[in-house]
PDB file of C-alpha atoms in Angstrom:
ATOM      1  CA  MET J 273      -0.064  -0.021   0.041  1.00 49.00           C
ATOM      2  CA  ASP J 274       1.517   3.173  -0.756  1.00 61.00           C
ATOM      3  CA  GLU J 275       1.926   5.480   2.026  1.00 76.00           C
ATOM      4  CA  GLN J 276       0.373   9.561   1.208  1.00 92.00           C
ATOM      5  CA  LYS J 277       2.087  12.129   0.325  1.00 95.00           C
ATOM      6  CA  LYS J 278       2.549  15.165   2.579  1.00 96.00           C
ATOM      7  CA  THR J 279       3.618  18.493   1.753  1.00 97.00           C
ATOM      8  CA  TYR J 280       7.154  19.431   2.771  1.00 97.00           C
ATOM      9  CA  TYR J 281       9.028  23.285   2.337  1.00 97.00           C
ATOM     10  CA  ILE J 282      12.538  22.686   1.166  1.00 96.00           C
ATOM     11  CA  ASP J 283      15.921  25.316   1.699  1.00 94.00           C
ATOM     12  CA  VAL J 284      18.228  24.111  -0.233  1.00 93.00           C
ATOM     13  CA  GLY J 285      20.867  26.520   0.811  1.00 89.00           C
ATOM     14  CA  SER J 286      20.432  25.799   4.578  1.00 90.00           C
ATOM     15  CA  GLY J 287      19.315  21.741   3.778  1.00 91.00           C
ATOM     16  CA  GLN J 288      15.872  22.681   5.642  1.00 93.00           C
ATOM     17  CA  ILE J 289      12.925  20.244   5.187  1.00 95.00           C
ATOM     18  CA  SER J 290       9.892  21.414   6.761  1.00 96.00           C
ATOM     19  CA  GLN J 291       6.284  21.012   6.757  1.00 95.00           C
ATOM     20  CA  SER J 292       5.588  24.422   8.212  1.00 94.00           C
ATOM     21  CA  ALA J 293       5.775  27.053   5.120  1.00 92.00           C
ATOM     22  CA  THR J 294       5.931  29.849   7.809  1.00 92.00           C
ATOM     23  CA  SER J 295       8.488  28.157  10.438  1.00 87.00           C
ATOM     24  CA  ALA J 296      11.584  29.351   8.238  1.00 87.00           C
ATOM     25  CA  THR J 297      12.594  30.915   4.471  1.00 91.00           C
ATOM     26  CA  TRP J 298      11.984  28.133   1.946  1.00 95.00           C
ATOM     27  CA  SER J 299      12.680  28.102  -2.260  1.00 94.00           C
ATOM     28  CA  TYR J 300      10.835  24.824  -3.264  1.00 97.00           C
ATOM     29  CA  LYS J 301       7.346  23.315  -2.282  1.00 97.00           C
ATOM     30  CA  ILE J 302       6.958  19.354  -3.099  1.00 97.00           C
ATOM     31  CA  GLN J 303       4.812  16.380  -2.242  1.00 97.00           C
ATOM     32  CA  ALA J 304       6.848  13.136  -0.587  1.00 97.00           C
ATOM     33  CA  ASP J 305       6.186  10.224   1.263  1.00 96.00           C
ATOM     34  CA  THR J 306       8.023   9.522   4.447  1.00 95.00           C
ATOM     35  CA  GLU J 307      10.944   7.450   2.265  1.00 96.00           C
ATOM     36  CA  GLU J 308      11.399  10.249   0.008  1.00 97.00           C
ATOM     37  CA  ILE J 309      11.885  12.552   2.721  1.00 97.00           C
ATOM     38  CA  ILE J 310      14.619  10.550   4.223  1.00 95.00           C
ATOM     39  CA  GLN J 311      16.277   9.765   0.886  1.00 96.00           C
ATOM     40  CA  LEU J 312      16.573  13.545   0.470  1.00 96.00           C
ATOM     41  CA  ARG J 313      17.600  14.021   4.200  1.00 95.00           C
ATOM     42  CA  GLU J 314      20.441  11.472   3.473  1.00 93.00           C
ATOM     43  CA  LEU J 315      21.795  13.931   0.144  1.00 94.00           C
ATOM     44  CA  PHE J 316      21.920  17.025   2.241  1.00 91.00           C
ATOM     45  CA  ASP J 317      23.745  15.243   5.149  1.00 88.00           C
ATOM     46  CA  GLN J 318      26.191  13.804   2.329  1.00 86.00           C
ATOM     47  CA  ASN J 319      26.617  17.557   1.259  1.00 81.00           C
ATOM     48  CA  TYR J 320      27.099  19.113   4.392  1.00 74.00           C
ATOM     49  CA  SER J 321      29.959  16.314   5.286  1.00 68.00           C
ATOM     50  CA  THR J 322      31.384  17.421   1.881  1.00 63.00           C
ATOM     51  CA  GLU J 323      30.963  21.248   2.802  1.00 62.00           C
ATOM     52  CA  TRP J 324      33.560  20.538   5.608  1.00 51.00           C
ATOM     53  CA  LYS J 325      36.033  18.508   3.522  1.00 57.00           C
ATOM     54  CA  ASN J 326      35.992  21.091   1.451  1.00 58.00           C
ATOM     55  CA  PHE J 327      36.785  24.212   3.865  1.00 56.00           C
ATOM     56  CA  PHE J 328      39.542  21.981   5.350  1.00 50.00           C
ATOM     57  CA  ARG J 329      40.600  21.395   1.144  1.00 56.00           C
ATOM     58  CA  ALA J 330      40.249  25.461   0.578  1.00 57.00           C
ATOM     59  CA  HIS J 331      43.180  25.840   3.398  1.00 55.00           C
ATOM     60  CA  VAL J 332      45.379  23.704   0.387  1.00 58.00           C
ATOM     61  CA  PRO J 333      46.511  26.481  -2.172  1.00 66.00           C
ATOM     62  CA  TYR J 334      47.542  23.806  -5.075  1.00 61.00           C
ATOM     63  CA  VAL J 335      44.439  22.075  -5.472  1.00 57.00           C
ATOM     64  CA  GLU J 336      42.513  23.372  -8.188  1.00 62.00           C
ATOM     65  CA  TYR J 337      38.536  23.390  -8.025  1.00 56.00           C
ATOM     66  CA  HIS J 338      38.611  21.243 -11.168  1.00 59.00           C
ATOM     67  CA  TYR J 339      40.950  18.718  -9.967  1.00 59.00           C
ATOM     68  CA  ASP J 340      39.522  17.928  -6.252  1.00 60.00           C
ATOM     69  CA  ARG J 341      37.150  15.184  -5.947  1.00 64.00           C
ATOM     70  CA  GLU J 342      35.378  16.637  -2.844  1.00 62.00           C
ATOM     71  CA  ASN J 343      33.883  19.398  -5.349  1.00 67.00           C
ATOM     72  CA  ASP J 344      32.885  16.614  -7.805  1.00 71.00           C
ATOM     73  CA  ALA J 345      31.035  14.833  -5.140  1.00 75.00           C
ATOM     74  CA  TYR J 346      29.161  17.712  -4.469  1.00 74.00           C
ATOM     75  CA  ASP J 347      28.523  18.787  -7.523  1.00 82.00           C
ATOM     76  CA  SER J 348      27.047  15.128  -8.312  1.00 82.00           C
ATOM     77  CA  THR J 349      25.083  14.968  -4.991  1.00 87.00           C
ATOM     78  CA  ILE J 350      23.624  18.664  -5.778  1.00 89.00           C
ATOM     79  CA  GLN J 351      22.381  17.370  -9.030  1.00 93.00           C
ATOM     80  CA  GLN J 352      20.691  14.660  -7.170  1.00 93.00           C
ATOM     81  CA  VAL J 353      18.872  16.803  -4.592  1.00 95.00           C
ATOM     82  CA  TYR J 354      17.517  19.076  -7.482  1.00 96.00           C
ATOM     83  CA  GLY J 355      16.479  15.996  -9.494  1.00 96.00           C
ATOM     84  CA  MET J 356      14.225  15.118  -7.227  1.00 96.00           C
ATOM     85  CA  LEU J 357      12.932  18.435  -6.660  1.00 97.00           C
ATOM     86  CA  HIS J 358      12.319  18.597  -9.718  1.00 97.00           C
ATOM     87  CA  LYS J 359      10.956  14.897  -9.723  1.00 97.00           C
ATOM     88  CA  LEU J 360       8.331  15.758  -6.647  1.00 97.00           C
ATOM     89  CA  GLY J 361       8.059  19.309  -6.984  1.00 97.00           C
ATOM     90  CA  ASP J 362       5.149  21.528  -7.215  1.00 96.00           C
ATOM     91  CA  GLU J 363       4.897  23.596 -10.927  1.00 96.00           C
ATOM     92  CA  GLU J 364       6.392  26.729  -9.871  1.00 96.00           C
ATOM     93  CA  ALA J 365       9.611  24.604  -8.584  1.00 96.00           C
ATOM     94  CA  LYS J 366       9.729  22.232 -11.829  1.00 96.00           C
ATOM     95  CA  HIS J 367       9.929  25.289 -14.023  1.00 96.00           C
ATOM     96  CA  HIS J 368      12.226  26.871 -11.735  1.00 95.00           C
ATOM     97  CA  ILE J 369      15.147  24.239 -11.807  1.00 95.00           C
ATOM     98  CA  GLU J 370      14.559  23.613 -15.424  1.00 94.00           C
ATOM     99  CA  SER J 371      15.374  27.303 -15.936  1.00 95.00           C
ATOM    100  CA  MET J 372      18.515  26.663 -14.000  1.00 93.00           C
ATOM    101  CA  ASP J 373      19.810  23.873 -16.852  1.00 91.00           C
ATOM    102  CA  ILE J 374      21.207  22.478 -14.051  1.00 88.00           C
ATOM    103  CA  LEU J 375      19.805  18.174 -14.502  1.00 88.00           C
ATOM    104  CA  PRO J 376      21.848  16.171 -16.854  1.00 81.00           C
ATOM    105  CA  LYS J 377      19.903  16.149 -20.569  1.00 75.00           C
TER     106      LYS J 377
END
């Protein structure tokens, strides 16, 4: 039996997922079940961890951005986040993400 989807409000920058439209700022409105929210939370957590690695790597001046595994990992995960938001989002979210041209073709 399929679980009932609920409305969630997402802020990608902070990684915040909320069921309240007024508790914090948000950028995307989606409809998701518990499993999809868990998957999205795991992607946000993965990027948070990668951001710390990037912070420490940033203090090593001889590693260029395009040769950095952590940046590649962050880019890949953020694409997955936007892919989920596009799949689960309302029409406004879908149009905005499409206008960003961030999803693979």
